[in-house]
CSV table of C-alpha atoms and ligand atoms in Angstrom, one decimal:
chain,number,residue,atom,x,y,z
A,24,MET,CA,-20.3,9.6,7.6
A,25,THR,CA,-17.5,11.4,5.9
A,26,GLN,CA,-13.9,10.7,6.6
A,27,ALA,CA,-13.5,14.1,8.4
A,28,GLU,CA,-16.4,13.2,10.7
A,29,ALA,CA,-15.0,9.8,11.4
A,30,VAL,CA,-11.6,11.0,12.5
A,31,VAL,CA,-11.9,11.9,16.2
A,32,CYS,CA,-8.3,10.9,17.1
A,33,ARG,CA,-5.0,12.6,16.4
A,34,ARG,CA,-2.7,9.7,16.9
A,35,LEU,CA,0.1,10.9,14.7
A,36,VAL,CA,0.8,14.4,15.8
A,37,GLY,CA,4.5,15.3,15.1
A,38,ARG,CA,5.2,12.0,13.3
A,39,THR,CA,6.6,11.9,9.8
A,40,ALA,CA,5.0,9.5,7.3
A,41,VAL,CA,6.4,8.7,3.8
A,42,VAL,CA,3.7,7.5,1.4
A,43,THR,CA,4.7,6.1,-2.0
A,44,GLY,CA,2.1,6.3,-4.8
A,45,ALA,CA,0.5,9.2,-2.8
A,46,GLY,CA,-1.0,10.7,-6.0
A,47,SER,CA,-3.9,8.4,-6.4
A,48,GLY,CA,-6.2,5.8,-4.9
A,49,ILE,CA,-5.2,4.1,-1.7
A,50,GLY,CA,-2.0,6.3,-1.4
A,51,LEU,CA,-4.0,9.5,-1.7
A,52,ALA,CA,-6.7,8.5,0.7
A,53,SER,CA,-4.0,7.4,3.2
A,54,ALA,CA,-2.0,10.7,2.8
A,55,ARG,CA,-5.2,12.6,3.6
A,56,ARG,CA,-6.0,10.4,6.6
A,57,LEU,CA,-2.4,10.4,8.0
A,58,ALA,CA,-2.4,14.2,7.7
A,59,SER,CA,-5.8,14.5,9.4
A,60,GLU,CA,-4.3,12.6,12.3
A,61,GLY,CA,-1.5,15.1,12.6
A,62,ALA,CA,1.4,13.6,10.6
A,63,ASN,CA,3.8,15.4,8.4
A,64,VAL,CA,3.2,13.6,5.1
A,65,VAL,CA,5.8,13.1,2.5
A,66,CYS,CA,4.1,12.4,-0.8
A,67,ALA,CA,6.1,10.4,-3.2
A,68,ASP,CA,5.0,9.6,-6.8
A,69,ILE,CA,6.4,9.2,-10.3
A,70,ASP,CA,3.5,11.4,-11.5
A,71,GLU,CA,4.6,14.9,-10.7
A,72,ALA,CA,1.2,16.6,-11.1
A,73,ALA,CA,-0.7,14.1,-9.0
A,74,GLY,CA,2.0,13.9,-6.3
A,75,LYS,CA,2.3,17.7,-6.0
A,76,ALA,CA,-1.5,18.0,-5.7
A,77,ALA,CA,-1.5,15.4,-2.9
A,78,ALA,CA,1.2,17.3,-1.0
A,79,GLU,CA,-0.5,20.6,-1.4
A,80,GLU,CA,-3.8,19.3,-0.2
A,81,THR,CA,-2.2,17.6,2.9
A,82,GLY,CA,0.2,20.4,3.7
A,83,GLY,CA,3.1,18.0,3.2
A,84,LEU,CA,6.2,17.7,1.0
A,85,PHE,CA,6.2,16.3,-2.5
A,86,VAL,CA,9.2,14.3,-3.6
A,87,GLU,CA,9.2,13.0,-7.2
A,88,ALA,CA,10.5,9.5,-7.0
A,89,ASP,CA,10.5,6.3,-9.1
A,90,VAL,CA,10.3,3.6,-6.4
A,91,THR,CA,12.3,1.2,-8.6
A,92,ASP,CA,15.4,3.5,-8.5
A,93,ALA,CA,17.6,2.9,-5.4
A,94,GLY,CA,19.1,6.4,-5.5
A,95,GLN,CA,15.7,8.1,-5.8
A,96,VAL,CA,14.3,6.0,-2.9
A,97,GLU,CA,17.3,6.9,-0.7
A,98,ALA,CA,16.8,10.6,-1.6
A,99,LEU,CA,13.1,10.3,-0.7
A,100,PHE,CA,13.7,9.1,2.9
A,101,LYS,CA,16.6,11.6,3.3
A,102,ALA,CA,14.3,14.4,2.2
A,103,ALA,CA,11.7,13.3,4.8
A,104,TYR,CA,14.4,13.2,7.5
A,105,ASP,CA,16.0,16.5,6.5
A,106,THR,CA,12.7,18.3,6.3
A,107,TYR,CA,10.9,17.0,9.4
A,108,GLY,CA,13.7,15.4,11.6
A,109,SER,CA,12.4,11.8,11.7
A,110,VAL,CA,11.0,9.0,9.6
A,111,ASP,CA,8.3,7.4,11.8
A,112,VAL,CA,6.1,5.8,9.2
A,113,ALA,CA,6.8,4.3,5.8
A,114,PHE,CA,3.8,3.3,3.8
A,115,ASN,CA,5.3,1.5,0.8
A,116,ASN,CA,2.3,1.4,-1.4
A,117,ALA,CA,3.1,2.3,-5.0
A,118,GLY,CA,2.2,-0.5,-7.4
A,119,ILE,CA,1.0,-1.3,-10.8
A,120,SER,CA,-1.4,-3.8,-12.4
A,121,PRO,CA,-1.0,-3.5,-16.1
A,122,PRO,CA,-3.2,-5.4,-18.7
A,123,ASP,CA,-0.2,-7.3,-20.2
A,124,ASP,CA,0.2,-9.1,-16.9
A,125,ASP,CA,-2.3,-11.9,-17.4
A,126,SER,CA,-2.3,-15.7,-17.6
A,127,ILE,CA,1.2,-17.2,-17.3
A,128,LEU,CA,0.6,-18.6,-20.7
A,129,THR,CA,0.5,-15.2,-22.4
A,130,THR,CA,2.5,-13.0,-20.0
A,131,GLY,CA,5.9,-12.1,-21.5
A,132,ILE,CA,9.1,-11.8,-19.5
A,133,ASP,CA,9.2,-8.0,-19.9
A,134,ALA,CA,5.7,-7.6,-18.4
A,135,TRP,CA,6.7,-10.1,-15.6
A,136,ARG,CA,9.9,-8.2,-14.8
A,137,ARG,CA,8.3,-4.7,-14.8
A,138,VAL,CA,5.6,-5.7,-12.3
A,139,GLN,CA,8.2,-7.4,-10.1
A,140,GLU,CA,10.3,-4.2,-10.1
A,141,VAL,CA,7.5,-1.8,-9.3
A,142,ASN,CA,5.6,-4.0,-6.9
A,143,LEU,CA,8.3,-6.0,-5.1
A,144,THR,CA,11.8,-4.6,-5.7
A,145,SER,CA,10.4,-1.2,-4.7
A,146,VAL,CA,9.3,-2.5,-1.3
A,147,TYR,CA,12.8,-4.0,-0.8
A,148,LEU,CA,14.4,-0.6,-1.6
A,149,CYS,CA,12.0,1.4,0.5
A,150,CYS,CA,12.4,-0.8,3.6
A,151,LYS,CA,16.2,-0.8,3.1
A,152,ALA,CA,16.2,3.0,3.0
A,153,ALA,CA,13.7,3.6,5.9
A,154,LEU,CA,15.1,1.0,8.4
A,155,PRO,CA,18.4,2.8,9.3
A,156,TYR,CA,16.4,6.0,10.3
A,157,MET,CA,14.0,3.9,12.4
A,158,GLN,CA,16.9,1.9,14.0
A,159,ARG,CA,18.5,5.2,15.1
A,160,GLN,CA,15.2,6.4,16.6
A,161,GLY,CA,14.5,3.0,18.2
A,162,LYS,CA,10.9,3.3,16.7
A,163,GLY,CA,9.0,3.1,13.5
A,164,SER,CA,6.1,1.5,11.6
A,165,ILE,CA,6.5,0.1,8.1
A,166,ILE,CA,3.4,-0.8,6.2
A,167,ASN,CA,3.8,-2.6,2.9
A,168,THR,CA,0.9,-2.9,0.5
A,169,ALA,CA,0.4,-6.5,-0.5
A,170,SER,CA,-3.1,-7.7,-1.6
A,171,PHE,CA,-5.7,-10.4,-0.8
A,172,VAL,CA,-4.3,-12.2,-3.9
A,173,ALA,CA,-1.2,-12.9,-1.8
A,174,VAL,CA,-3.3,-15.3,0.3
A,175,MET,CA,-5.7,-16.8,-2.2
A,176,GLY,CA,-5.7,-17.8,-5.9
A,177,ALA,CA,-7.7,-16.2,-8.7
A,178,ALA,CA,-8.7,-18.0,-11.9
A,179,THR,CA,-8.7,-14.5,-13.5
A,180,SER,CA,-4.9,-14.5,-13.2
A,181,GLN,CA,-2.4,-11.6,-13.2
A,182,ILE,CA,0.5,-13.9,-12.6
A,183,SER,CA,3.4,-11.5,-11.9
A,184,TYR,CA,1.1,-9.2,-9.8
A,185,THR,CA,0.1,-12.1,-7.6
A,186,ALA,CA,3.7,-13.4,-7.3
A,187,SER,CA,4.9,-9.9,-6.4
A,188,LYS,CA,2.3,-9.5,-3.7
A,189,GLY,CA,3.2,-12.9,-2.2
A,190,GLY,CA,6.8,-11.6,-2.1
A,191,VAL,CA,5.7,-8.4,-0.3
A,192,LEU,CA,3.8,-10.5,2.2
A,193,ALA,CA,6.7,-12.9,3.0
A,194,MET,CA,9.3,-10.1,3.1
A,195,SER,CA,7.2,-8.0,5.5
A,196,ARG,CA,6.7,-10.9,7.8
A,197,GLU,CA,10.5,-11.6,7.9
A,198,LEU,CA,11.3,-7.9,8.5
A,199,GLY,CA,8.7,-7.7,11.2
A,200,VAL,CA,10.4,-10.6,13.0
A,201,GLN,CA,13.9,-9.4,12.5
A,202,PHE,CA,13.4,-5.9,13.8
A,203,ALA,CA,10.8,-6.5,16.5
A,204,ARG,CA,13.2,-5.9,19.4
A,205,GLU,CA,14.4,-2.6,17.9
A,206,GLY,CA,10.9,-1.0,18.3
A,207,ILE,CA,10.2,-1.3,14.6
A,208,ARG,CA,6.9,-2.9,13.4
A,209,VAL,CA,6.6,-4.2,9.8
A,210,ASN,CA,3.2,-5.3,8.5
A,211,ALA,CA,1.7,-6.3,5.2
A,212,LEU,CA,-1.5,-4.6,4.4
A,213,CYS,CA,-3.7,-6.9,2.3
A,214,PRO,CA,-6.6,-5.0,0.8
A,215,GLY,CA,-9.5,-6.6,-1.0
A,216,PRO,CA,-10.6,-5.0,-4.3
A,217,VAL,CA,-11.1,-1.3,-4.0
A,218,ASN,CA,-13.6,0.9,-5.8
A,219,THR,CA,-11.2,2.9,-7.9
A,220,PRO,CA,-12.1,4.9,-11.1
A,221,LEU,CA,-10.4,2.3,-13.2
A,222,LEU,CA,-12.3,-0.6,-11.7
A,223,ARG,CA,-15.6,1.3,-11.9
A,224,GLU,CA,-15.0,2.0,-15.6
A,225,LEU,CA,-14.0,-1.6,-16.3
A,226,PHE,CA,-17.1,-3.0,-14.6
A,227,ALA,CA,-19.5,-0.5,-16.0
A,228,LYS,CA,-18.6,-1.8,-19.4
A,229,ASP,CA,-18.7,-5.4,-18.3
A,230,PRO,CA,-21.2,-6.1,-15.5
A,231,GLU,CA,-20.6,-9.9,-15.7
A,232,ARG,CA,-17.0,-9.3,-14.8
A,233,ALA,CA,-18.0,-7.4,-11.7
A,234,ALA,CA,-20.6,-10.0,-10.7
A,235,ARG,CA,-18.1,-12.8,-11.0
A,236,ARG,CA,-16.0,-11.0,-8.3
A,237,LEU,CA,-18.7,-9.6,-6.1
A,238,VAL,CA,-20.2,-13.0,-5.4
A,239,HIS,CA,-17.1,-13.9,-3.5
A,240,ILE,CA,-17.2,-10.9,-1.1
A,241,PRO,CA,-19.3,-11.5,2.0
A,242,VAL,CA,-19.8,-7.8,2.5
A,243,GLY,CA,-21.2,-7.6,-1.0
A,244,ARG,CA,-19.3,-4.6,-2.3
A,245,PHE,CA,-15.8,-3.4,-3.1
A,246,ALA,CA,-13.9,-1.3,-0.5
A,247,GLU,CA,-13.6,2.4,-0.6
A,248,ALA,CA,-10.1,3.8,-0.5
A,249,GLU,CA,-10.9,5.6,2.8
A,250,GLU,CA,-11.6,2.2,4.4
A,251,ILE,CA,-8.1,1.0,3.5
A,252,ALA,CA,-6.6,4.3,4.7
A,253,ALA,CA,-8.3,3.8,8.1
A,254,ALA,CA,-6.3,0.6,8.5
A,255,VAL,CA,-3.1,2.3,7.4
A,256,ALA,CA,-3.6,5.0,10.1
A,257,PHE,CA,-4.2,2.3,12.7
A,258,LEU,CA,-1.1,0.3,11.7
A,259,ALA,CA,0.9,3.5,11.7
A,260,SER,CA,-0.2,4.5,15.2
A,261,ASP,CA,0.7,3.3,18.6
A,262,ASP,CA,-2.7,1.7,18.8
A,263,ALA,CA,-1.1,-1.1,16.8
A,264,SER,CA,1.9,-1.4,19.2
A,265,PHE,CA,1.6,-5.2,19.5
A,266,ILE,CA,1.0,-5.9,15.8
A,267,THR,CA,4.0,-6.8,13.7
A,268,GLY,CA,4.8,-9.4,11.0
A,269,ALA,CA,1.1,-9.5,10.3
A,270,GLU,CA,-0.9,-10.4,7.3
A,271,PHE,CA,-3.4,-7.6,7.8
A,272,LEU,CA,-6.4,-8.3,5.7
A,273,VAL,CA,-8.9,-5.5,4.9
A,274,ASP,CA,-10.9,-7.5,2.5
A,275,GLY,CA,-14.6,-7.5,3.4
A,276,GLY,CA,-14.3,-11.2,4.5
A,277,ILE,CA,-13.2,-12.6,1.1
A,278,ALA,CA,-10.3,-14.7,2.4
A,279,GLY,CA,-12.5,-16.3,5.1
A,280,ALA,CA,-15.4,-17.2,2.8
A,281,TYR,CA,-16.7,-20.4,1.3
A,282,VAL,CA,-20.4,-19.6,0.7
A,283,THR,CA,-21.4,-16.0,0.8
A,284,PRO,CA,-24.8,-14.6,1.8
A,285,LEU,CA,-27.5,-14.4,-1.0
B,328,NAD,N1,-7.1,-1.0,-6.1
B,328,NAD,C1,-7.2,-2.2,-5.6
B,328,NAD,O1,-8.3,-2.9,-5.8
B,328,NAD,C2,-6.1,-2.9,-4.8
B,328,NAD,C3,-6.3,-4.1,-4.1
B,328,NAD,C4,-5.3,-4.6,-3.4
B,328,NAD,C5,-4.0,-4.0,-3.4
B,328,NAD,N2,-3.8,-2.9,-4.1
B,328,NAD,C6,-2.5,-2.3,-4.1
B,328,NAD,O2,-2.6,-1.0,-3.5
B,328,NAD,C7,-1.5,-0.2,-4.0
B,328,NAD,C8,-2.2,1.1,-4.5
B,328,NAD,O3,-3.2,0.8,-5.5
B,328,NAD,P1,-4.2,1.9,-6.1
B,328,NAD,O4,-5.4,1.1,-6.6
B,328,NAD,O5,-4.4,2.9,-5.1
B,328,NAD,O6,-3.3,2.3,-7.4
B,328,NAD,P2,-3.4,3.7,-8.2
B,328,NAD,O7,-3.0,3.3,-9.6
B,328,NAD,O8,-4.7,4.4,-8.0
B,328,NAD,O9,-2.2,4.6,-7.6
B,328,NAD,C9,-0.8,4.1,-7.7
B,328,NAD,C10,0.1,5.3,-7.6
B,328,NAD,O10,1.4,4.8,-7.7
B,328,NAD,C11,2.2,5.6,-8.6
B,328,NAD,N3,3.3,4.9,-9.1
B,328,NAD,C12,3.2,3.9,-10.1
B,328,NAD,N4,4.4,3.5,-10.4
B,328,NAD,C13,5.3,4.2,-9.6
B,328,NAD,C14,6.7,4.2,-9.5
B,328,NAD,N5,7.5,3.4,-10.2
B,328,NAD,N6,7.3,5.0,-8.6
B,328,NAD,C15,6.5,5.9,-7.9
B,328,NAD,N7,5.1,5.9,-7.9
B,328,NAD,C16,4.6,5.1,-8.8
B,328,NAD,C17,1.2,6.1,-9.6
B,328,NAD,O11,1.6,7.2,-10.3
B,328,NAD,C18,-0.1,6.3,-8.8
B,328,NAD,O12,-0.2,7.6,-8.3
B,328,NAD,C19,-0.8,-1.0,-5.1
B,328,NAD,O13,0.3,-1.6,-4.6
B,328,NAD,C20,-1.9,-2.0,-5.5
B,328,NAD,O14,-1.3,-3.2,-6.0
B,328,NAD,C21,-4.8,-2.3,-4.8
């Protein structure tokens, strides 16, 4: 079933959704899904070509923004409001996973700091910028991308990445609680490993590396970006009206598994 066939609902007609990291992967699949459900999509990315292409495809607005820059993040949410008149959904998703973030024993302070800035400080900045619009509206849904590594440990460590995602999870929970009575929901999306071009390339070269991970996934495969996007659209919509402060796992069962099927 294609994504277009799967979408029978139009839950986000007239809503405005800001998506960071909309140029690729989970962000791109989510921008497509949110648009297909009727949202005005504001595609933010540091990569101008990719972000523009996403905005063109989804009929939305491209805003070039580095999510680690407070001024650019404020301008992003202002552009969304000025163009469409509301900020209903903030999908704070941009993140990096660079190769120099590895074991704590070999990861230098510069790599540590860069990952914290892009993965965690960015979420602080985006929430801080989005919340005042949502408070004025008395309504809004914030979805912050954490990861399954926020809830379980990996011997194949990416220490700053994992710590940053733990931070995103704890921050989202706290914001979900703090703003619950103002009609604003804040959830942490925790995807399992996703079948991205980068992952495919890495594992094609090194099948043992893939097997070491796949054995832990009850479903027996990595996620498709569209499967994560479906969860984003759900959390963005009023169908999730009683879900806030959640650790929303979309992980093929990894976090619940001890022994997986043969
Ligand atoms: N892919 C996975 O297996 C997986 C699993 C769990 C969580 N995640 C998380 O999901 C999110 C998206 O991952 P993905 O695999 O789709 O990544 P991706 O690399 O395919 O896309 C990330 C996008 O973010 C943009 N970006 C990077 N730095 C930025 C910055 N400073 N400002 C603005 N944009 C910036 C990139 O240009 C890119 O378009 C990340 O937060 C990642 O940590 C991914």
